[in-house]
Coordinates of C-alpha atoms in Angstrom, one line a residue:
X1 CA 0.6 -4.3 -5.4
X2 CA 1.3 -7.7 -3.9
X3 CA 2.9 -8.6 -0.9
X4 CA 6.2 -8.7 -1.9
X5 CA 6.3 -5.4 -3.1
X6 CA 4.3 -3.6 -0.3
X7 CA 7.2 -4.8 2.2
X8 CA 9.8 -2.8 0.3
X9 CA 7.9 0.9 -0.1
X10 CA 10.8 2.7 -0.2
X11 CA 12.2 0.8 -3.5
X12 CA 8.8 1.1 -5.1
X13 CA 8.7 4.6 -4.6
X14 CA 12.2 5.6 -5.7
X15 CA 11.6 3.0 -8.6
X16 CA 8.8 4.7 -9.4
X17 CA 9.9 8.2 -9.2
X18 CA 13.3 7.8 -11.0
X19 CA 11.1 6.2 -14.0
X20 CA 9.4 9.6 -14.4
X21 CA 5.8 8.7 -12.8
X22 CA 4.3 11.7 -12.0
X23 CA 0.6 9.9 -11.4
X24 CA 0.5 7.0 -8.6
X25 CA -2.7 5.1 -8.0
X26 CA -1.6 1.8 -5.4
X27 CA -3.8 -0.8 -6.0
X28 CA -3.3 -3.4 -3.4
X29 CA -4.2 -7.0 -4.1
X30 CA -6.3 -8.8 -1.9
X31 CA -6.8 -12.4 -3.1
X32 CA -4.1 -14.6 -4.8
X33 CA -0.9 -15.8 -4.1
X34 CA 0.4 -13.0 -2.5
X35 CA -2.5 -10.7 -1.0
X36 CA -1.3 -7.5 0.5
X37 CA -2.4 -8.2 4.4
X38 CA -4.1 -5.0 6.2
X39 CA -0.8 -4.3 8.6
X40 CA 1.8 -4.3 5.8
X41 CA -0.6 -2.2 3.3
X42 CA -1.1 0.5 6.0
X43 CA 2.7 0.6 6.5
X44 CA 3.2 0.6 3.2
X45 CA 0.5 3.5 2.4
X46 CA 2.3 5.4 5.8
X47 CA 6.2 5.3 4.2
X48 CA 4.9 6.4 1.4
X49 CA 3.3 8.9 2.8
X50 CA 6.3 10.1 4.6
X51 CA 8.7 10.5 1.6
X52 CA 6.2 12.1 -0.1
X53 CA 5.1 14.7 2.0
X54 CA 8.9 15.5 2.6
X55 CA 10.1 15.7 -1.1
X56 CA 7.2 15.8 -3.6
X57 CA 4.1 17.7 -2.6
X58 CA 2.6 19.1 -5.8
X59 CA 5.1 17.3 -8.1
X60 CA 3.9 13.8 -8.1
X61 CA 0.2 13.0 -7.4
X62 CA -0.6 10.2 -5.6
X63 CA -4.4 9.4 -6.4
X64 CA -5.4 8.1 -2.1
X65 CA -2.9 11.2 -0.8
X66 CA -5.1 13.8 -2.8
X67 CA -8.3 12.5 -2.2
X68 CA -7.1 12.3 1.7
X69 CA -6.3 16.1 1.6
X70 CA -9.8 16.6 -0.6
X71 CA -12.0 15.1 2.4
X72 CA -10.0 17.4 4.7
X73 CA -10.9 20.1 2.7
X74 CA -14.0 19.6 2.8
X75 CA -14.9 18.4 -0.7
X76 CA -17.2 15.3 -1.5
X77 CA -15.9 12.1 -1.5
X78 CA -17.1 9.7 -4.0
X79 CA -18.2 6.6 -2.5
X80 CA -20.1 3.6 -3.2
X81 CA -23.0 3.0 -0.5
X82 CA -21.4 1.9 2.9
X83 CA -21.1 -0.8 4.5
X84 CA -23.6 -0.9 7.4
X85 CA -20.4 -1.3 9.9
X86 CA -18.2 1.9 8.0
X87 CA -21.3 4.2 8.6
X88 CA -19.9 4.5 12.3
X89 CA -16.1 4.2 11.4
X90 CA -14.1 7.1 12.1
X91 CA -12.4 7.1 8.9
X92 CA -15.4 7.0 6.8
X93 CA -15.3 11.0 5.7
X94 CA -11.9 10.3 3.8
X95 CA -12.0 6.7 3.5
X96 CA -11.8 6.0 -0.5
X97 CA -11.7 2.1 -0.2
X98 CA -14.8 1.1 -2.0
X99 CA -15.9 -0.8 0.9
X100 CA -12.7 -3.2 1.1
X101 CA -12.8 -3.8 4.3
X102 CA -10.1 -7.2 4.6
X103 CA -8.0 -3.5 4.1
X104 CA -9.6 -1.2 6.7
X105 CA -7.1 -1.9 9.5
X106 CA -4.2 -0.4 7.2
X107 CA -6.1 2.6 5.3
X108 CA -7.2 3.8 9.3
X109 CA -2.9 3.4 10.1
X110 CA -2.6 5.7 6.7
X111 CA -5.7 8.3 7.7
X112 CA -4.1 8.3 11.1
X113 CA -0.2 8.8 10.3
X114 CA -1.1 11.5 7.6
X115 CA -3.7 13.4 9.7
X116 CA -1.5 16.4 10.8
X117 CA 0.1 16.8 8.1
X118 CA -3.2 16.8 6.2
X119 CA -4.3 19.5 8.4
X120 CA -1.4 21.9 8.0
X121 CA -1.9 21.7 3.9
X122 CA -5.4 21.9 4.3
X123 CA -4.9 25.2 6.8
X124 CA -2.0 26.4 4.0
X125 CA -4.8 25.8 1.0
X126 CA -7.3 28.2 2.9
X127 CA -4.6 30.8 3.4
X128 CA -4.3 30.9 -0.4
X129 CA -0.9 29.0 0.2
X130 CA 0.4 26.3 -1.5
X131 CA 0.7 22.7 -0.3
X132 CA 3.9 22.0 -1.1
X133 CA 5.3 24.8 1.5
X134 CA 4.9 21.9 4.0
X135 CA 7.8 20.4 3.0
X136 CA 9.9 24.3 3.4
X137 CA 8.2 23.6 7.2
X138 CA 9.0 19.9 8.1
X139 CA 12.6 20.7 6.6
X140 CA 13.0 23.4 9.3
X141 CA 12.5 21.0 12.4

């Protein structure tokens, strides 16, 4: 994902979505011509987030927005050894950025944005409910 493309989130994602894509992993790129720069990536990863969580819970997996709701679950994250400074950031338990930290800035804007609505799946997944009634819920406000 270059720079370009992470200022237009809304076409990606519709492009995206009316090709078929039903498995997402956003790779942004940091060096180059065009490096993604930590602001636009976590508004990027946000209105994303928001279209997604209103329209396609549990019919298109997006590989950072299920390993978000994982660490609120509860379930290991798989990281590479931390950076001394991320050992005290609050992000760390879902962070999945392998340490990119010219990014940390905009994953923290994502883990922030998508924190209640991480917590009402996760409190739907451990009433034996399914995720995707979220989006029955934010359609009723």
């Amino acid at each position: 994902m270059d720079s370009c493309n992470a200022r237009e989130p809304g076409r990606v994602y519709q492009a995206l979505r009316q090709s078929g894509s039903k498995n997402l992993h956003f790779l942004p790129q940091t060096a180059g011509e065009k490096p993604v720069m930590p602001e636009i990536w976590g508004q990027f990863l946000t209105q994303i987030f928001a279209m997604w969580v209103r329209e396609d819970i549990g019919q298109i997996s997006v590989r950072l927005f299920d390993d978000t709701l994982n660490g609120w679950c509860g379930k290991e994250m798989c990281q590479k050894k931390a950076l001394v400074k991320c050992q005290t950031c609050p992000g760390r338990r879902l962070c999945t950025a392998a340490n990119d930290d010219e990014l940390c800035q905009g994953y923290l804007a994502f883990y922030d944005y998508s924190a209640p609505f991480m917590k009402v799946m996760r409190d739907l997944m451990k009433q034996n409910r399914p995720a995707e009634e979220l989006m029955a819920l934010l359609r009723q406000k």
